[in-house]
mmCIF file of C-alpha atoms in Angstrom:
data_model
loop_
_atom_site.group_PDB
_atom_site.id
_atom_site.type_symbol
_atom_site.label_atom_id
_atom_site.label_comp_id
_atom_site.label_asym_id
_atom_site.label_seq_id
_atom_site.Cartn_x
_atom_site.Cartn_y
_atom_site.Cartn_z
ATOM 1 C CA MET A 11 0.038 -0.158 -0.200
ATOM 2 C CA PRO A 12 1.112 3.300 -0.963
ATOM 3 C CA ASP A 13 2.495 5.227 1.869
ATOM 4 C CA ASP A 14 0.761 8.386 0.738
ATOM 5 C CA ALA A 15 -2.715 6.451 1.097
ATOM 6 C CA MET A 16 -1.933 5.452 4.612
ATOM 7 C CA THR A 17 -1.376 8.459 5.618
ATOM 8 C CA LEU A 18 -4.442 10.367 4.032
ATOM 9 C CA ASP A 19 -6.504 6.909 6.003
ATOM 10 C CA SER A 20 -4.819 8.088 9.187
ATOM 11 C CA ALA A 21 -6.008 11.779 8.603
ATOM 12 C CA ALA A 22 -9.337 10.515 7.512
ATOM 13 C CA ARG A 23 -9.612 8.458 11.215
ATOM 14 C CA GLY A 24 -8.208 11.950 12.918
ATOM 15 C CA ILE A 25 -10.660 14.078 11.324
ATOM 16 C CA LEU A 26 -13.528 11.716 12.223
ATOM 17 C CA GLN A 27 -11.976 11.213 16.255
ATOM 18 C CA ALA A 28 -11.599 15.554 15.483
ATOM 19 C CA ASN A 29 -15.267 16.245 15.143
ATOM 20 C CA ASP A 30 -16.679 13.808 17.436
ATOM 21 C CA ARG A 31 -18.993 15.440 20.439
ATOM 22 C CA GLY A 32 -19.825 12.462 22.653
ATOM 23 C CA GLY A 33 -21.962 9.761 20.773
ATOM 24 C CA TYR A 34 -22.333 12.021 17.517
ATOM 25 C CA THR A 35 -20.285 13.922 14.751
ATOM 26 C CA VAL A 36 -20.442 17.219 13.336
ATOM 27 C CA PRO A 37 -19.821 17.991 9.961
ATOM 28 C CA THR A 38 -16.884 20.307 10.661
ATOM 29 C CA SER A 39 -16.111 22.146 13.589
ATOM 30 C CA GLY A 40 -17.571 26.024 13.505
ATOM 31 C CA LEU A 41 -19.506 26.210 10.037
ATOM 32 C CA TYR A 42 -21.994 23.623 11.564
ATOM 33 C CA PRO A 43 -21.931 22.692 14.959
ATOM 34 C CA TYR A 44 -24.146 20.425 15.447
ATOM 35 C CA GLN A 45 -25.499 16.701 14.479
ATOM 36 C CA TRP A 46 -26.658 17.070 10.849
ATOM 37 C CA ASN A 47 -29.028 13.784 10.002
ATOM 38 C CA TRP A 48 -27.652 12.270 6.449
ATOM 39 C CA ASP A 49 -23.956 13.649 7.505
ATOM 40 C CA SER A 50 -24.158 11.241 10.657
ATOM 41 C CA ALA A 51 -24.859 8.085 8.610
ATOM 42 C CA PHE A 52 -22.228 8.577 6.112
ATOM 43 C CA ALA A 53 -20.286 9.423 9.639
ATOM 44 C CA ALA A 54 -21.195 5.673 10.691
ATOM 45 C CA TRP A 55 -19.845 4.094 7.666
ATOM 46 C CA GLY A 56 -16.450 6.176 7.941
ATOM 47 C CA LEU A 57 -16.912 5.645 10.945
ATOM 48 C CA SER A 58 -17.350 1.744 10.571
ATOM 49 C CA THR A 59 -13.897 1.067 9.089
ATOM 50 C CA PHE A 60 -11.554 1.160 12.143
ATOM 51 C CA ASP A 61 -14.277 1.436 15.142
ATOM 52 C CA ILE A 62 -17.851 -0.350 14.746
ATOM 53 C CA ASP A 63 -19.270 0.139 18.229
ATOM 54 C CA ARG A 64 -18.738 3.582 17.769
ATOM 55 C CA ALA A 65 -20.252 3.718 13.980
ATOM 56 C CA TRP A 66 -23.429 2.003 15.403
ATOM 57 C CA THR A 67 -23.839 4.407 18.616
ATOM 58 C CA GLU A 68 -23.820 7.529 15.693
ATOM 59 C CA LEU A 69 -26.956 5.970 14.152
ATOM 60 C CA GLU A 70 -28.488 4.969 17.763
ATOM 61 C CA THR A 71 -27.886 8.536 18.193
ATOM 62 C CA LEU A 72 -29.413 9.866 15.079
ATOM 63 C CA PHE A 73 -32.757 8.393 15.654
ATOM 64 C CA SER A 74 -33.087 9.423 19.557
ATOM 65 C CA GLY A 75 -34.265 12.341 17.653
ATOM 66 C CA GLN A 76 -36.818 10.647 15.931
ATOM 67 C CA TRP A 77 -40.583 12.596 16.321
ATOM 68 C CA ALA A 78 -42.725 10.746 17.604
ATOM 69 C CA THR A 79 -44.317 10.658 13.699
ATOM 70 C CA GLY A 80 -41.679 8.973 12.856
ATOM 71 C CA MET A 81 -39.748 11.515 11.379
ATOM 72 C CA VAL A 82 -36.009 11.921 12.030
ATOM 73 C CA PRO A 83 -34.913 15.823 11.235
ATOM 74 C CA HIS A 84 -32.213 17.496 9.668
ATOM 75 C CA ILE A 85 -30.426 18.894 12.565
ATOM 76 C CA ILE A 86 -31.097 17.859 16.101
ATOM 77 C CA PHE A 87 -29.123 20.980 18.724
ATOM 78 C CA HIS A 88 -27.332 18.336 21.033
ATOM 79 C CA LYS A 89 -25.677 21.678 22.424
ATOM 80 C CA THR A 90 -26.330 25.575 22.689
ATOM 81 C CA ASP A 91 -24.373 27.654 20.079
ATOM 82 C CA SER A 92 -24.885 30.539 19.435
ATOM 83 C CA SER A 93 -22.331 30.465 16.008
ATOM 84 C CA TYR A 94 -25.018 29.179 13.987
ATOM 85 C CA PHE A 95 -27.888 30.347 12.610
ATOM 86 C CA PRO A 96 -31.100 29.528 12.636
ATOM 87 C CA GLY A 97 -30.657 27.301 15.772
ATOM 88 C CA PRO A 98 -33.507 26.126 17.840
ATOM 89 C CA SER A 99 -35.797 29.125 18.681
ATOM 90 C CA VAL A 100 -35.919 29.977 14.785
ATOM 91 C CA TRP A 101 -37.088 26.542 14.615
ATOM 92 C CA GLY A 102 -39.504 26.704 17.140
ATOM 93 C CA THR A 103 -40.245 23.186 17.576
ATOM 94 C CA ASP A 104 -40.588 22.519 20.935
ATOM 95 C CA ARG A 105 -39.089 19.170 21.233
ATOM 96 C CA ALA A 106 -36.279 17.383 23.187
ATOM 97 C CA PRO A 107 -33.515 17.390 21.848
ATOM 98 C CA PRO A 108 -34.552 20.252 20.311
ATOM 99 C CA SER A 109 -34.377 19.446 16.168
ATOM 100 C CA SER A 110 -35.207 21.328 13.113
ATOM 101 C CA GLY A 111 -39.075 20.645 11.747
ATOM 102 C CA ILE A 112 -37.821 19.196 8.192
ATOM 103 C CA SER A 113 -35.724 15.586 7.494
ATOM 104 C CA GLN A 114 -32.555 14.991 5.614
ATOM 105 C CA PRO A 115 -32.132 12.361 2.406
ATOM 106 C CA PRO A 116 -33.248 8.736 3.936
ATOM 107 C CA VAL A 117 -29.691 6.563 3.244
ATOM 108 C CA ALA A 118 -29.609 5.263 6.793
ATOM 109 C CA ALA A 119 -31.151 2.216 6.009
ATOM 110 C CA THR A 120 -28.528 2.002 3.129
ATOM 111 C CA LEU A 121 -25.587 2.654 4.831
ATOM 112 C CA ALA A 122 -26.424 0.588 7.917
ATOM 113 C CA ARG A 123 -26.622 -2.636 5.710
ATOM 114 C CA ARG A 124 -23.293 -1.863 4.991
ATOM 115 C CA ILE A 125 -22.205 -1.440 8.454
ATOM 116 C CA TYR A 126 -23.458 -4.263 9.304
ATOM 117 C CA GLU A 127 -22.212 -6.581 6.295
ATOM 118 C CA ALA A 128 -18.485 -5.504 7.977
ATOM 119 C CA ASP A 129 -19.353 -7.227 10.970
ATOM 120 C CA PRO A 130 -22.819 -9.140 11.183
ATOM 121 C CA VAL A 131 -21.845 -10.540 14.498
ATOM 122 C CA ALA A 132 -21.374 -6.838 15.994
ATOM 123 C CA GLY A 133 -24.028 -5.760 14.521
ATOM 124 C CA ARG A 134 -27.269 -7.742 14.469
ATOM 125 C CA ALA A 135 -28.535 -6.794 18.071
ATOM 126 C CA ARG A 136 -27.835 -2.902 17.266
ATOM 127 C CA LEU A 137 -29.337 -3.853 13.941
ATOM 128 C CA GLU A 138 -32.526 -4.940 15.312
ATOM 129 C CA SER A 139 -32.771 -2.085 17.932
ATOM 130 C CA LEU A 140 -32.802 0.494 14.809
ATOM 131 C CA TYR A 141 -35.275 -1.219 12.831
ATOM 132 C CA PRO A 142 -38.543 -0.274 13.716
ATOM 133 C CA ALA A 143 -36.934 3.164 13.712
ATOM 134 C CA MET A 144 -35.787 3.038 10.714
ATOM 135 C CA LEU A 145 -39.123 2.010 9.170
ATOM 136 C CA ASP A 146 -41.323 4.332 10.928
ATOM 137 C CA TRP A 147 -39.076 7.055 9.169
ATOM 138 C CA HIS A 148 -40.124 5.488 5.979
ATOM 139 C CA ARG A 149 -43.376 5.236 6.739
ATOM 140 C CA TRP A 150 -43.440 8.841 7.878
ATOM 141 C CA TRP A 151 -41.713 9.246 4.361
ATOM 142 C CA ARG A 152 -44.268 7.736 2.243
ATOM 143 C CA THR A 153 -47.209 9.595 4.512
ATOM 144 C CA HIS A 154 -46.087 12.764 4.454
ATOM 145 C CA ARG A 155 -43.855 13.109 1.219
ATOM 146 C CA CYS A 156 -44.868 10.905 -1.317
ATOM 147 C CA ALA A 157 -48.498 11.432 -1.876
ATOM 148 C CA SER A 158 -47.847 12.155 -5.512
ATOM 149 C CA GLY A 159 -45.869 9.607 -6.184
ATOM 150 C CA VAL A 160 -42.682 9.984 -6.016
ATOM 151 C CA ALA A 161 -41.176 11.868 -3.192
ATOM 152 C CA ALA A 162 -41.070 15.421 -2.713
ATOM 153 C CA VAL A 163 -39.691 17.671 -0.068
ATOM 154 C CA THR A 164 -41.067 21.279 1.532
ATOM 155 C CA HIS A 165 -38.402 23.183 2.126
ATOM 156 C CA PRO A 166 -34.493 22.939 -0.135
ATOM 157 C CA TRP A 167 -33.150 22.040 2.912
ATOM 158 C CA GLU A 168 -34.733 18.760 3.139
ATOM 159 C CA SER A 169 -33.100 17.713 0.123
ATOM 160 C CA GLY A 170 -30.432 18.253 1.375
ATOM 161 C CA ARG A 171 -29.380 19.721 -2.233
ATOM 162 C CA ASP A 172 -29.686 23.802 -0.817
ATOM 163 C CA ASN A 173 -29.511 25.877 -3.374
ATOM 164 C CA CYS A 174 -29.363 23.178 -6.821
ATOM 165 C CA PRO A 175 -31.008 24.965 -9.541
ATOM 166 C CA ASP A 176 -33.657 22.160 -9.108
ATOM 167 C CA TRP A 177 -35.267 24.342 -6.852
ATOM 168 C CA ASP A 178 -35.420 27.571 -8.578
ATOM 169 C CA PRO A 179 -38.659 27.228 -10.070
ATOM 170 C CA GLY A 180 -40.088 26.550 -6.463
ATOM 171 C CA MET A 181 -38.498 29.100 -5.097
ATOM 172 C CA ALA A 182 -39.430 31.501 -7.533
ATOM 173 C CA ASN A 183 -42.676 31.620 -6.218
ATOM 174 C CA VAL A 184 -41.146 31.996 -2.584
ATOM 175 C CA ASP A 185 -41.802 35.638 -0.959
ATOM 176 C CA GLY A 186 -39.101 36.198 1.418
ATOM 177 C CA SER A 187 -39.476 39.657 1.320
ATOM 178 C CA ASP A 188 -41.089 40.006 5.438
ATOM 179 C CA VAL A 189 -38.892 37.942 7.062
ATOM 180 C CA GLY A 190 -36.975 40.417 9.348
ATOM 181 C CA GLU A 191 -33.287 40.685 10.364
ATOM 182 C CA TYR A 192 -31.265 38.085 10.691
ATOM 183 C CA VAL A 193 -27.412 37.276 10.995
ATOM 184 C CA ARG A 194 -26.173 34.187 8.798
ATOM 185 C CA HIS A 195 -23.027 32.956 10.620
ATOM 186 C CA ASP A 196 -22.030 30.644 7.716
ATOM 187 C CA THR A 197 -19.711 32.942 5.653
ATOM 188 C CA ASP A 198 -17.768 33.928 8.875
ATOM 189 C CA HIS A 199 -16.713 30.525 8.275
ATOM 190 C CA VAL A 200 -16.872 30.013 3.854
ATOM 191 C CA ASP A 201 -16.624 32.122 1.292
ATOM 192 C CA ALA A 202 -18.959 33.861 0.635
ATOM 193 C CA ALA A 203 -19.177 33.140 -3.287
ATOM 194 C CA MET A 204 -19.062 29.249 -2.539
ATOM 195 C CA ARG A 205 -22.333 29.452 -0.332
ATOM 196 C CA PRO A 206 -26.238 30.243 -0.946
ATOM 197 C CA GLU A 207 -26.706 33.752 -1.906
ATOM 198 C CA LYS A 208 -28.800 36.477 0.538
ATOM 199 C CA GLU A 209 -32.014 36.173 -1.730
ATOM 200 C CA ASP A 210 -31.797 32.405 -1.218
ATOM 201 C CA TYR A 211 -31.753 32.579 2.413
ATOM 202 C CA ASP A 212 -34.134 35.203 2.398
ATOM 203 C CA ARG A 213 -36.704 32.713 1.014
ATOM 204 C CA PHE A 214 -35.787 29.119 3.215
ATOM 205 C CA ILE A 215 -35.947 31.269 6.192
ATOM 206 C CA ALA A 216 -39.482 32.179 5.247
ATOM 207 C CA ILE A 217 -40.065 28.764 4.288
ATOM 208 C CA VAL A 218 -39.208 27.776 7.947
ATOM 209 C CA GLN A 219 -41.109 30.643 9.507
ATOM 210 C CA PHE A 220 -44.310 28.854 7.491
ATOM 211 C CA GLY A 221 -43.838 25.559 8.892
ATOM 212 C CA ARG A 222 -43.260 27.133 12.877
ATOM 213 C CA ASN A 223 -46.403 29.276 12.751
ATOM 214 C CA CYS A 224 -48.534 26.492 11.637
ATOM 215 C CA GLY A 225 -46.974 24.468 14.523
ATOM 216 C CA TRP A 226 -44.750 21.437 11.905
ATOM 217 C CA ASP A 227 -48.413 20.390 10.950
ATOM 218 C CA GLN A 228 -47.764 18.719 7.659
ATOM 219 C CA GLY A 229 -51.234 18.597 6.002
ATOM 220 C CA GLU A 230 -50.972 22.553 6.529
ATOM 221 C CA ILE A 231 -47.483 22.482 4.835
ATOM 222 C CA ILE A 232 -48.455 20.679 1.603
ATOM 223 C CA ALA A 233 -51.343 21.947 1.232
ATOM 224 C CA SER A 234 -50.631 25.545 1.823
ATOM 225 C CA GLY A 235 -46.421 26.034 2.061
ATOM 226 C CA PRO A 236 -44.735 27.968 0.061
ATOM 227 C CA PHE A 237 -42.463 25.079 -1.123
ATOM 228 C CA TYR A 238 -43.690 21.989 -2.359
ATOM 229 C CA MET A 239 -41.699 20.237 -5.263
ATOM 230 C CA ALA A 240 -40.875 16.130 -6.107
ATOM 231 C CA ASP A 241 -37.353 15.285 -5.768
ATOM 232 C CA PRO A 242 -35.675 13.162 -8.424
ATOM 233 C CA ALA A 243 -32.708 12.972 -5.972
ATOM 234 C CA ILE A 244 -35.066 11.851 -2.450
ATOM 235 C CA THR A 245 -37.310 9.852 -4.600
ATOM 236 C CA PHE A 246 -34.254 7.091 -5.888
ATOM 237 C CA ILE A 247 -32.384 7.120 -1.997
ATOM 238 C CA LEU A 248 -35.719 6.456 -0.848
ATOM 239 C CA ILE A 249 -36.294 3.717 -3.501
ATOM 240 C CA ARG A 250 -32.372 2.373 -2.724
ATOM 241 C CA ALA A 251 -33.169 2.431 1.251
ATOM 242 C CA ASN A 252 -36.857 0.838 0.994
ATOM 243 C CA ARG A 253 -34.511 -2.127 -0.841
ATOM 244 C CA ASP A 254 -32.069 -1.889 1.637
ATOM 245 C CA LEU A 255 -34.500 -1.842 4.883
ATOM 246 C CA ALA A 256 -36.514 -5.493 3.125
ATOM 247 C CA TRP A 257 -33.206 -6.536 2.985
ATOM 248 C CA ILE A 258 -33.058 -6.015 6.856
ATOM 249 C CA ALA A 259 -36.068 -7.837 7.864
ATOM 250 C CA ARG A 260 -35.606 -10.478 5.938
ATOM 251 C CA THR A 261 -32.033 -11.040 7.904
ATOM 252 C CA LEU A 262 -33.697 -10.281 11.159
ATOM 253 C CA GLY A 263 -36.188 -12.729 10.352
ATOM 254 C CA LYS A 264 -39.169 -10.505 9.610
ATOM 255 C CA ASP A 265 -41.591 -9.445 6.830
ATOM 256 C CA PRO A 266 -40.365 -7.573 4.042
ATOM 257 C CA GLY A 267 -43.607 -6.379 2.785
ATOM 258 C CA GLU A 268 -43.887 -3.272 3.537
ATOM 259 C CA ALA A 269 -40.980 -1.790 2.193
ATOM 260 C CA GLN A 270 -40.633 -3.369 -0.565
ATOM 261 C CA VAL A 271 -44.288 -2.097 -1.674
ATOM 262 C CA TYR A 272 -42.778 1.648 -0.476
ATOM 263 C CA ALA A 273 -39.813 0.163 -3.183
ATOM 264 C CA ASP A 274 -41.871 -0.478 -6.118
ATOM 265 C CA ASP A 275 -44.769 2.067 -6.093
ATOM 266 C CA LEU A 276 -42.458 4.745 -5.833
ATOM 267 C CA GLU A 277 -40.315 3.383 -8.967
ATOM 268 C CA ALA A 278 -43.802 3.007 -10.798
ATOM 269 C CA ALA A 279 -44.418 6.107 -9.950
ATOM 270 C CA LEU A 280 -41.134 7.608 -11.788
ATOM 271 C CA PRO A 281 -42.915 8.763 -14.869
ATOM 272 C CA GLU A 282 -44.225 11.709 -12.714
ATOM 273 C CA LEU A 283 -40.946 12.952 -12.792
ATOM 274 C CA TRP A 284 -39.372 12.001 -16.344
ATOM 275 C CA ASN A 285 -38.991 15.276 -18.636
ATOM 276 C CA SER A 286 -38.296 14.258 -21.787
ATOM 277 C CA GLY A 287 -37.312 17.240 -23.154
ATOM 278 C CA LEU A 288 -34.712 17.033 -21.431
ATOM 279 C CA GLY A 289 -34.131 13.557 -21.855
ATOM 280 C CA CYS A 290 -33.960 12.523 -17.908
ATOM 281 C CA TYR A 291 -35.671 12.388 -14.432
ATOM 282 C CA ASP A 292 -35.988 15.903 -13.178
ATOM 283 C CA ALA A 293 -37.533 18.112 -10.453
ATOM 284 C CA ARG A 294 -40.963 19.111 -10.655
ATOM 285 C CA ASP A 295 -42.758 22.049 -8.644
ATOM 286 C CA LEU A 296 -46.341 20.217 -7.451
ATOM 287 C CA ARG A 297 -47.716 23.408 -7.395
ATOM 288 C CA THR A 298 -47.319 24.408 -11.237
ATOM 289 C CA GLY A 299 -46.180 21.380 -12.731
ATOM 290 C CA THR A 300 -43.331 23.044 -14.041
ATOM 291 C CA PHE A 301 -39.841 21.195 -14.399
ATOM 292 C CA ALA A 302 -36.375 22.209 -13.235
ATOM 293 C CA GLY A 303 -35.185 22.262 -16.619
ATOM 294 C CA VAL A 304 -31.503 21.325 -15.485
ATOM 295 C CA LEU A 305 -29.856 17.501 -15.052
ATOM 296 C CA GLY A 306 -28.418 18.026 -11.788
ATOM 297 C CA SER A 307 -26.813 15.336 -9.708
ATOM 298 C CA GLY A 308 -30.274 14.480 -8.190
ATOM 299 C CA SER A 309 -30.424 12.927 -11.832
ATOM 300 C CA PHE A 310 -27.506 10.762 -11.662
ATOM 301 C CA LEU A 311 -28.493 8.589 -8.294
ATOM 302 C CA ALA A 312 -31.055 7.069 -10.804
ATOM 303 C CA TRP A 313 -27.947 4.233 -11.024
ATOM 304 C CA LEU A 314 -28.090 3.829 -7.196
ATOM 305 C CA ALA A 315 -31.694 3.091 -7.096
ATOM 306 C CA GLY A 316 -31.392 0.455 -9.885
ATOM 307 C CA VAL A 317 -33.173 2.406 -12.636
ATOM 308 C CA THR A 318 -31.776 1.949 -16.114
ATOM 309 C CA ASN A 319 -32.782 3.656 -19.018
ATOM 310 C CA ALA A 320 -30.761 4.245 -22.112
ATOM 311 C CA GLU A 321 -31.336 7.359 -23.401
ATOM 312 C CA MET A 322 -31.117 8.681 -19.411
ATOM 313 C CA GLU A 323 -27.555 7.373 -19.155
ATOM 314 C CA ALA A 324 -26.296 8.303 -22.319
ATOM 315 C CA ARG A 325 -26.927 12.038 -21.444
ATOM 316 C CA LEU A 326 -25.330 11.467 -17.384
ATOM 317 C CA ILE A 327 -22.496 10.475 -19.457
ATOM 318 C CA SER A 328 -22.125 13.382 -21.591
ATOM 319 C CA VAL A 329 -22.332 15.963 -18.982
ATOM 320 C CA TRP A 330 -19.792 14.022 -16.680
ATOM 321 C CA ASN A 331 -17.845 14.533 -20.111
ATOM 322 C CA ARG A 332 -17.946 18.341 -19.762
ATOM 323 C CA VAL A 333 -16.174 17.846 -16.093
ATOM 324 C CA SER A 334 -12.810 16.393 -14.837
ATOM 325 C CA PHE A 335 -13.473 15.784 -11.458
ATOM 326 C CA GLY A 336 -16.479 13.897 -10.284
ATOM 327 C CA ILE A 337 -20.212 14.701 -11.022
ATOM 328 C CA PRO A 338 -20.741 17.997 -11.069
ATOM 329 C CA SER A 339 -23.965 19.060 -8.847
ATOM 330 C CA SER A 340 -25.603 20.557 -12.404
ATOM 331 C CA ASP A 341 -24.784 20.678 -15.483
ATOM 332 C CA PRO A 342 -22.246 22.486 -17.126
ATOM 333 C CA ALA A 343 -23.473 23.854 -20.290
ATOM 334 C CA ALA A 344 -26.305 25.209 -18.250
ATOM 335 C CA ASP A 345 -26.706 28.802 -17.786
ATOM 336 C CA THR A 346 -27.301 28.424 -13.967
ATOM 337 C CA PHE A 347 -24.063 26.456 -13.888
ATOM 338 C CA ASP A 348 -21.446 28.126 -10.881
ATOM 339 C CA PRO A 349 -18.421 25.856 -10.439
ATOM 340 C CA ARG A 350 -17.712 27.086 -6.720
ATOM 341 C CA ARG A 351 -21.313 27.484 -5.151
ATOM 342 C CA TYR A 352 -22.761 25.289 -2.540
ATOM 343 C CA TRP A 353 -25.327 22.793 -5.083
ATOM 344 C CA ARG A 354 -25.516 24.888 -7.810
ATOM 345 C CA GLY A 355 -22.220 23.262 -10.010
ATOM 346 C CA PRO A 356 -19.693 21.883 -7.657
ATOM 347 C CA SER A 357 -18.776 17.991 -7.472
ATOM 348 C CA TRP A 358 -19.176 16.381 -3.526
ATOM 349 C CA PRO A 359 -17.518 13.069 -3.040
ATOM 350 C CA VAL A 360 -20.487 12.333 -0.676
ATOM 351 C CA ILE A 361 -22.602 12.204 -3.963
ATOM 352 C CA ASN A 362 -20.090 10.044 -5.939
ATOM 353 C CA SER A 363 -19.661 7.909 -3.462
ATOM 354 C CA LEU A 364 -23.484 6.767 -3.857
ATOM 355 C CA ILE A 365 -24.027 7.171 -7.570
ATOM 356 C CA ALA A 366 -21.024 4.971 -7.318
ATOM 357 C CA ILE A 367 -22.201 2.150 -5.383
ATOM 358 C CA GLY A 368 -25.049 2.195 -7.918
ATOM 359 C CA LEU A 369 -22.686 1.804 -11.298
ATOM 360 C CA ILE A 370 -21.015 -1.303 -9.377
ATOM 361 C CA GLU A 371 -24.247 -2.827 -8.713
ATOM 362 C CA ALA A 372 -25.514 -2.818 -12.037
ATOM 363 C CA GLY A 373 -21.696 -4.372 -13.376
ATOM 364 C CA ARG A 374 -20.404 -0.496 -14.919
ATOM 365 C CA PHE A 375 -16.659 -1.244 -13.290
ATOM 366 C CA ALA A 376 -15.192 0.946 -15.493
ATOM 367 C CA GLU A 377 -17.165 4.152 -14.699
ATOM 368 C CA ALA A 378 -17.090 3.217 -11.050
ATOM 369 C CA GLU A 379 -13.962 3.094 -11.005
ATOM 370 C CA ARG A 380 -13.565 6.239 -12.984
ATOM 371 C CA LEU A 381 -15.929 8.254 -10.321
ATOM 372 C CA ARG A 382 -13.703 6.507 -7.218
ATOM 373 C CA ARG A 383 -10.040 8.056 -9.144
ATOM 374 C CA GLU A 384 -11.826 11.758 -9.948
ATOM 375 C CA THR A 385 -12.911 11.867 -6.563
ATOM 376 C CA ALA A 386 -9.568 10.418 -5.127
ATOM 377 C CA SER A 387 -7.715 12.842 -6.849
ATOM 378 C CA LEU A 388 -9.181 15.694 -4.944
ATOM 379 C CA ILE A 389 -8.804 14.366 -1.689
ATOM 380 C CA GLU A 390 -5.262 13.192 -2.686
ATOM 381 C CA THR A 391 -4.803 16.669 -3.837
ATOM 382 C CA ALA A 392 -6.131 19.273 -1.551
ATOM 383 C CA GLY A 393 -7.529 17.197 1.735
ATOM 384 C CA PHE A 394 -10.924 16.541 2.757
ATOM 385 C CA TRP A 395 -12.736 19.551 1.741
ATOM 386 C CA GLU A 396 -16.546 19.977 1.996
ATOM 387 C CA TYR A 397 -17.014 20.033 -2.191
ATOM 388 C CA PHE A 398 -15.031 20.700 -5.199
ATOM 389 C CA ASP A 399 -14.770 22.670 -8.066
ATOM 390 C CA PRO A 400 -15.487 19.587 -10.863
ATOM 391 C CA LEU A 401 -13.487 21.727 -13.788
ATOM 392 C CA ASP A 402 -9.932 22.583 -11.847
ATOM 393 C CA GLY A 403 -10.444 20.758 -8.603
ATOM 394 C CA ALA A 404 -10.150 23.569 -6.363
ATOM 395 C CA PRO A 405 -11.301 22.973 -2.756
ATOM 396 C CA CYS A 406 -14.870 24.829 -1.583
ATOM 397 C CA GLY A 407 -16.266 24.585 1.454
ATOM 398 C CA GLY A 408 -15.528 23.823 4.538
ATOM 399 C CA PRO A 409 -12.254 21.905 5.782
ATOM 400 C CA ASN A 410 -11.708 18.724 7.422
ATOM 401 C CA PHE A 411 -14.953 17.725 6.626
ATOM 402 C CA THR A 412 -16.175 14.538 8.732
ATOM 403 C CA TRP A 413 -18.263 13.231 5.474
ATOM 404 C CA THR A 414 -15.576 13.459 3.102
ATOM 405 C CA ALA A 415 -13.367 11.916 5.250
ATOM 406 C CA ALA A 416 -15.773 8.770 5.778
ATOM 407 C CA ILE A 417 -16.143 8.153 2.309
ATOM 408 C CA TRP A 418 -12.276 7.685 1.524
ATOM 409 C CA LEU A 419 -11.899 5.420 4.211
ATOM 410 C CA ALA A 420 -15.554 3.646 3.075
ATOM 411 C CA TRP A 421 -15.283 3.723 -0.323
ATOM 412 C CA ALA A 422 -12.493 6.309 -2.113
ATOM 413 C CA SER A 423 -9.503 5.014 -0.362
ATOM 414 C CA PRO A 424 -6.982 2.483 -1.895
ATOM 415 C CA THR A 425 -7.184 0.353 1.174
ATOM 416 C CA ALA A 426 -10.873 0.569 0.782
ATOM 417 C CA MET A 427 -10.966 -0.841 -2.901
ATOM 418 C CA GLY A 428 -9.095 -3.830 -0.999
ATOM 419 C CA ASP A 429 -5.302 -2.756 -3.262
#
């Protein structure tokens, strides 16, 4: 094994340990001081490569914040930290522990399966304990976000891809002019040119205020909320997660039928997201029926879900070929492309890892290895940053990032590939 790979493995483990807050990890110190939902699931995957007990604890701490409705919130505020906005008082969810009022991409079942497979003996009791909570969360998605057939989000933050061009049609109809004064802290840590713009934040906060004002009543949010869009990324993630949950059920000697039905129903509803003009699955505003009309990284997650379509796959490869470093979060040929602004263009190693799982399982080994190599080269050159410019590889966002370190250990490192 090359010395540089071993050095990076050690550095990645060090980042996970440095970002450990006792039972959960923060995404990175300063910028994100709390527990984030899907960040934590990826952290657990990375932790499983050297501390399987701590990996399960990460997931257990995440699900300790689950609501009675089954929702697992996108942020759990375990400790007070005034350096982050919007904090618990802005969300007003009146929970213990305090949390946000929306969820995030449900990757936990998929990654819990991989953690279990790494050590079934150590993991069986932990997986069995988590299974009912994961099923309840999937039921919440089915009940509160899949009314149209596919999965939808009621806030761009719920998608995990906050300011991507997918949400432009819905965001255009959100009035952020009356949210009042507030102070962002994200730009204290990261160059403002790499973060969502103020107009985006005004609208983000307006959507939060609507949820808070209606007591986070999901019926009211779906019926009248300012933002409601169908999301191909979460649809594909949820198809895969439901299939993995069905696998977990079978492994534990339980009935897999409910999760399998959820997966099958989502896949059957995919024509709702097919944009024939784009030649791909696309985000769609459920208030107006308008497609986003820009191919984003969410479309590439079709591979994770095992969804195949020759026209789509040719289109995806053509977009990938326009950049040098992984999957861009937006088509570089689109007017909205911005190679360093958060989800409007950069390559995200964590998304690359999910896509690669699907490519490997589809037998597309050359593409999977290309994606691993391109992602690894970013980390080898610049370190464990949040995301990267897909054209020149420049590091962007926060440094010493938990989920980038995690996917290095679990997927991108030569040691993870068995070399």
